Coordinates of C-alpha atoms and ligand atoms in Angstrom, one line a residue:
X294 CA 63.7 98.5 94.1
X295 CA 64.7 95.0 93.3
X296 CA 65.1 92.8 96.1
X297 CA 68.2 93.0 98.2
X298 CA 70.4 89.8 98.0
X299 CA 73.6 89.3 100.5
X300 CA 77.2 88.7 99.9
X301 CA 79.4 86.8 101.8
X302 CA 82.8 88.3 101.4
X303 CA 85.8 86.3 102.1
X304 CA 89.2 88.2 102.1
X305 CA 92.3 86.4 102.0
X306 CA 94.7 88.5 103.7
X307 CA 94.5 88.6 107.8
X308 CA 96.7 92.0 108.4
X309 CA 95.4 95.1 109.7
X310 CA 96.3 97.0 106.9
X311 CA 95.3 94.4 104.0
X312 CA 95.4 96.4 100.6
X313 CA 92.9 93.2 99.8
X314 CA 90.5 93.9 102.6
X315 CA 90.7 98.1 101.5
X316 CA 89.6 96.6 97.7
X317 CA 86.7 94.4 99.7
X318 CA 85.4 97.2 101.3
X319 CA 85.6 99.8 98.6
X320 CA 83.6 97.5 96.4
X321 CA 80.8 97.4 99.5
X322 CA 80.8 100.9 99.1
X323 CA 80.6 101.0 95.3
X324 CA 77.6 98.3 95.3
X325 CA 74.5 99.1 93.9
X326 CA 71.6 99.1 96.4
X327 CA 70.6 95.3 95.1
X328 CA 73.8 94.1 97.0
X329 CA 75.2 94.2 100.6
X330 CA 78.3 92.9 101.4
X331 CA 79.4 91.7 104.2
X332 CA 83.5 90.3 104.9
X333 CA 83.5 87.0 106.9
X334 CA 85.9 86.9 109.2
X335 CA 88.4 83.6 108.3
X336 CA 91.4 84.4 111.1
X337 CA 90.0 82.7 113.5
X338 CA 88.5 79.7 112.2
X339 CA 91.0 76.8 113.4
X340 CA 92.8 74.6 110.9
X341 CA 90.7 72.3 109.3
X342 CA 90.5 68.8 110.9
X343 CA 88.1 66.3 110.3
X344 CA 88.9 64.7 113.8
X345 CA 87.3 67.8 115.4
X346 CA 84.8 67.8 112.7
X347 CA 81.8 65.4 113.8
X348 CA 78.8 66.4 115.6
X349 CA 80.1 68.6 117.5
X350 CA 82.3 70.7 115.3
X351 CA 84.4 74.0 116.8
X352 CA 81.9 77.1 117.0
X353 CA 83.6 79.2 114.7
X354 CA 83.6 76.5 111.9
X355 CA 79.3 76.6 112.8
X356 CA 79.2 80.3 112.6
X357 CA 81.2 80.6 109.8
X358 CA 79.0 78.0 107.8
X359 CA 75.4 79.5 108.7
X360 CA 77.2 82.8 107.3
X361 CA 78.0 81.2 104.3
X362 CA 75.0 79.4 104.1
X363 CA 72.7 82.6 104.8
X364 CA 74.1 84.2 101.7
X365 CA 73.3 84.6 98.2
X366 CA 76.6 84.7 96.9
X367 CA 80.0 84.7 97.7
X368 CA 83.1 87.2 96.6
X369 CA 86.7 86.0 97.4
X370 CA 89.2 89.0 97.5
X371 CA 92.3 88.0 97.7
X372 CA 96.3 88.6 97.4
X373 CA 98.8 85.7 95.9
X374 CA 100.7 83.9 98.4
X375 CA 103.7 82.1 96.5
X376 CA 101.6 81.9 93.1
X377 CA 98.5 80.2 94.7
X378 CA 96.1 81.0 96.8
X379 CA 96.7 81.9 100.7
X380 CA 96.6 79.2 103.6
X381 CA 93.8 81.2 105.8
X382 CA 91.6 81.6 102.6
X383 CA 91.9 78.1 101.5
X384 CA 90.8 76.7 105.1
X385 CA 88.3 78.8 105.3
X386 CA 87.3 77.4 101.8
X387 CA 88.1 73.6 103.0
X388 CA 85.9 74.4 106.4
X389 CA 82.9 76.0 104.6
X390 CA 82.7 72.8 101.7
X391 CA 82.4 70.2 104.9
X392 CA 80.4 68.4 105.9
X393 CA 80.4 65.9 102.7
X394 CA 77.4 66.8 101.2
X395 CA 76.4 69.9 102.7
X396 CA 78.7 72.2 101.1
X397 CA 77.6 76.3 102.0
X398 CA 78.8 76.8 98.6
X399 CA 76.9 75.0 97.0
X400 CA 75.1 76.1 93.9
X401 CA 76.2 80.2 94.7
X402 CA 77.3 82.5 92.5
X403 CA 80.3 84.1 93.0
X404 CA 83.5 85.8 91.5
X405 CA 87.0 86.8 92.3
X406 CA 89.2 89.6 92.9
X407 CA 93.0 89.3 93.4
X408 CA 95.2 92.4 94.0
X409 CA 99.1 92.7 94.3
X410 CA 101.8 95.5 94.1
X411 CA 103.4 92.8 91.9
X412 CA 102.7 93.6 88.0
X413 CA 100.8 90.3 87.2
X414 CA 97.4 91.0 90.0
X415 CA 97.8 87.8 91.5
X416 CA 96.5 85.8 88.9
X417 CA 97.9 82.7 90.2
X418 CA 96.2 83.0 92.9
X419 CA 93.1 84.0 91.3
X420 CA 92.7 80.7 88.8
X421 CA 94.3 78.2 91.9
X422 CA 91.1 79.5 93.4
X423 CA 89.1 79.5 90.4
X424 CA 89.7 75.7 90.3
X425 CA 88.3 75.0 93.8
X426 CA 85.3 76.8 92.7
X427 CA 84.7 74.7 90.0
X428 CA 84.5 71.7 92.7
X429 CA 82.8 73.6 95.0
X430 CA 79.8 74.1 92.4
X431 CA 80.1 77.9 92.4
X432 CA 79.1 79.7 89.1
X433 CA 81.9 82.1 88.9
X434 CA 81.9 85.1 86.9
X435 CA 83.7 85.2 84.3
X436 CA 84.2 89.0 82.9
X437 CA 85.3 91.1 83.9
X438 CA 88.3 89.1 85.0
X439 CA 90.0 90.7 87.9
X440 CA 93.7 90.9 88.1
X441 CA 94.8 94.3 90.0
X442 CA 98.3 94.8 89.1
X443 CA 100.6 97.0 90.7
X444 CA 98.1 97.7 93.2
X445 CA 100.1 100.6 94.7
X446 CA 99.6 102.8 92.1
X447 CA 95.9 102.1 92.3
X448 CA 96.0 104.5 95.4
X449 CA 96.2 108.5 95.8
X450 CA 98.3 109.9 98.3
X451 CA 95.9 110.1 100.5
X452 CA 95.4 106.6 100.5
X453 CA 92.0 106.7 98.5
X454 CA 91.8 104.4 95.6
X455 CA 92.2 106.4 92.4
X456 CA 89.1 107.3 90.3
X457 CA 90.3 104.6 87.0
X458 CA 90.7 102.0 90.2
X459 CA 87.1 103.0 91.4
X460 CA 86.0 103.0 87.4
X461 CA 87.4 99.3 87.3
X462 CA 85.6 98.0 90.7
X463 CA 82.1 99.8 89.6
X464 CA 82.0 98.2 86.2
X465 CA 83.2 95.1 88.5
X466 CA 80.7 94.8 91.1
X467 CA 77.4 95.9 88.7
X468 CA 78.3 93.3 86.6
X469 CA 78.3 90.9 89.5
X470 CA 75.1 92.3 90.7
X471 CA 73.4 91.0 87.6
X472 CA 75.3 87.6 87.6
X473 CA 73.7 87.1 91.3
X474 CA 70.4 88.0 90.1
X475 CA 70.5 85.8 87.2
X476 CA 72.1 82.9 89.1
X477 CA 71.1 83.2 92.8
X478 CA 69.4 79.6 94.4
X479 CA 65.3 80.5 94.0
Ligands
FNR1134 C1 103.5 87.5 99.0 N1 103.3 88.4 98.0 C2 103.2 87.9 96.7 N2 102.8 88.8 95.7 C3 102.5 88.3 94.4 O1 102.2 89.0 93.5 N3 102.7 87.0 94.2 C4 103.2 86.1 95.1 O2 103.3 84.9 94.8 C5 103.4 86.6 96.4 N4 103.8 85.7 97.4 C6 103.7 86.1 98.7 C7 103.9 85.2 99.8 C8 103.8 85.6 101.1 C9 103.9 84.6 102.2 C10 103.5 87.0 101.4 C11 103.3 87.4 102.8 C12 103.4 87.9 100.4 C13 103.3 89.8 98.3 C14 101.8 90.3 98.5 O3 101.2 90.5 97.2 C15 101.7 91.6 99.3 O4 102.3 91.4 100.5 C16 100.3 92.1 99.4 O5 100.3 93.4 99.9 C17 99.5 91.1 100.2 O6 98.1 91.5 100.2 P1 97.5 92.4 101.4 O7 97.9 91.7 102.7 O8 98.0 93.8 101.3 O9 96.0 92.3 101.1

């Protein structure tokens, strides 16, 4: 087997019963055995301040960075939050990118999910965060794009994702597979 390379997952949503977070971990499950993903936790990482940001910084802005840094990609799952991209997700963004310099994006691949029960899959949200990335120096993937739309319907009644939803996310997450491989730091 190929080696194994790690994904830092980054989900934007902070409830319990996050439709975003059930997309994250369905695609962990889905992953071919060349990928493990793993969702870093962002609800706890205090606001971003650079006053509290010096040699000492908080712990959980530490911890969060030596997870970032320890992986070979990253994969933002997200839901829209008034057409752009949610406030936890884009501190944790802001925390991981600091200090100047040192970015633990730096150089990763990575690609993006956005899901809604709203009929356009977040896609604001997606391409506000698509242009941090571009900062950030993280070679996104580019197709498939993915925009789940009226997410609801995505779901049986049992609350297992439907097989053209799991069709979607394995075409999804193989093709990221291959975009880490070809892109991962040496
Ligand atoms: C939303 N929601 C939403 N949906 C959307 O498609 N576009 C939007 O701009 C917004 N804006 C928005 C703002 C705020 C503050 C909230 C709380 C919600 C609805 C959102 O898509 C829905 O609540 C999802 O279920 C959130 O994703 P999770 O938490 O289920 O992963």
């Amino acid at each position: 087997m190929s080696q194994v390379h790690s994904i830092a997952v980054l989900v934007g949503s902070l409830r319990k019963d996050s439709i975003n977070r059930k997309i994250a971990l369905a695609l962990a499950e889905l992953a071919p055995a060349s990928l493990k993903l793993n969702i870093v936790e962002i609800g706890d990482l205090p606001l971003y301040n650079e006053d509290i940001d010096g040699e000492n910084p908080p712990a959980a802005y530490s911890t969060f960075r030596e997870h970032l840094a320890s992986a070979d990609g990253v994969l933002f799952v997200t839901p829209e939050y008034n057409r752009s991209v949610p406030g936890a997700l884009k501190n944790a963004i802001d925390v991981g990118s600091r200090p100047y310099g040192k970015s633990a994006f730096s150089g990763k691949p990575g690609a993006v999910v956005s899901a809604s029960p709203g009929a356009i899959g977040g896609f604001g949200a997606n391409h506000h965060l698509r242009q941090s990335l571009v900062f950030l120096d993280v070679a996104c993937l580019q197709q498939p794009e993915a925009y789940l739309g009226n997410i609801g319907a995505g779901f049986n009644e049992d609350g297992t994702l439907n097989e053209r939803t799991q069709g979607f996310l394995k075409t999804f997450i193989d093709t990221f597979a291959a975009w880490v491989e070809k892109n991962r730091k040496s």
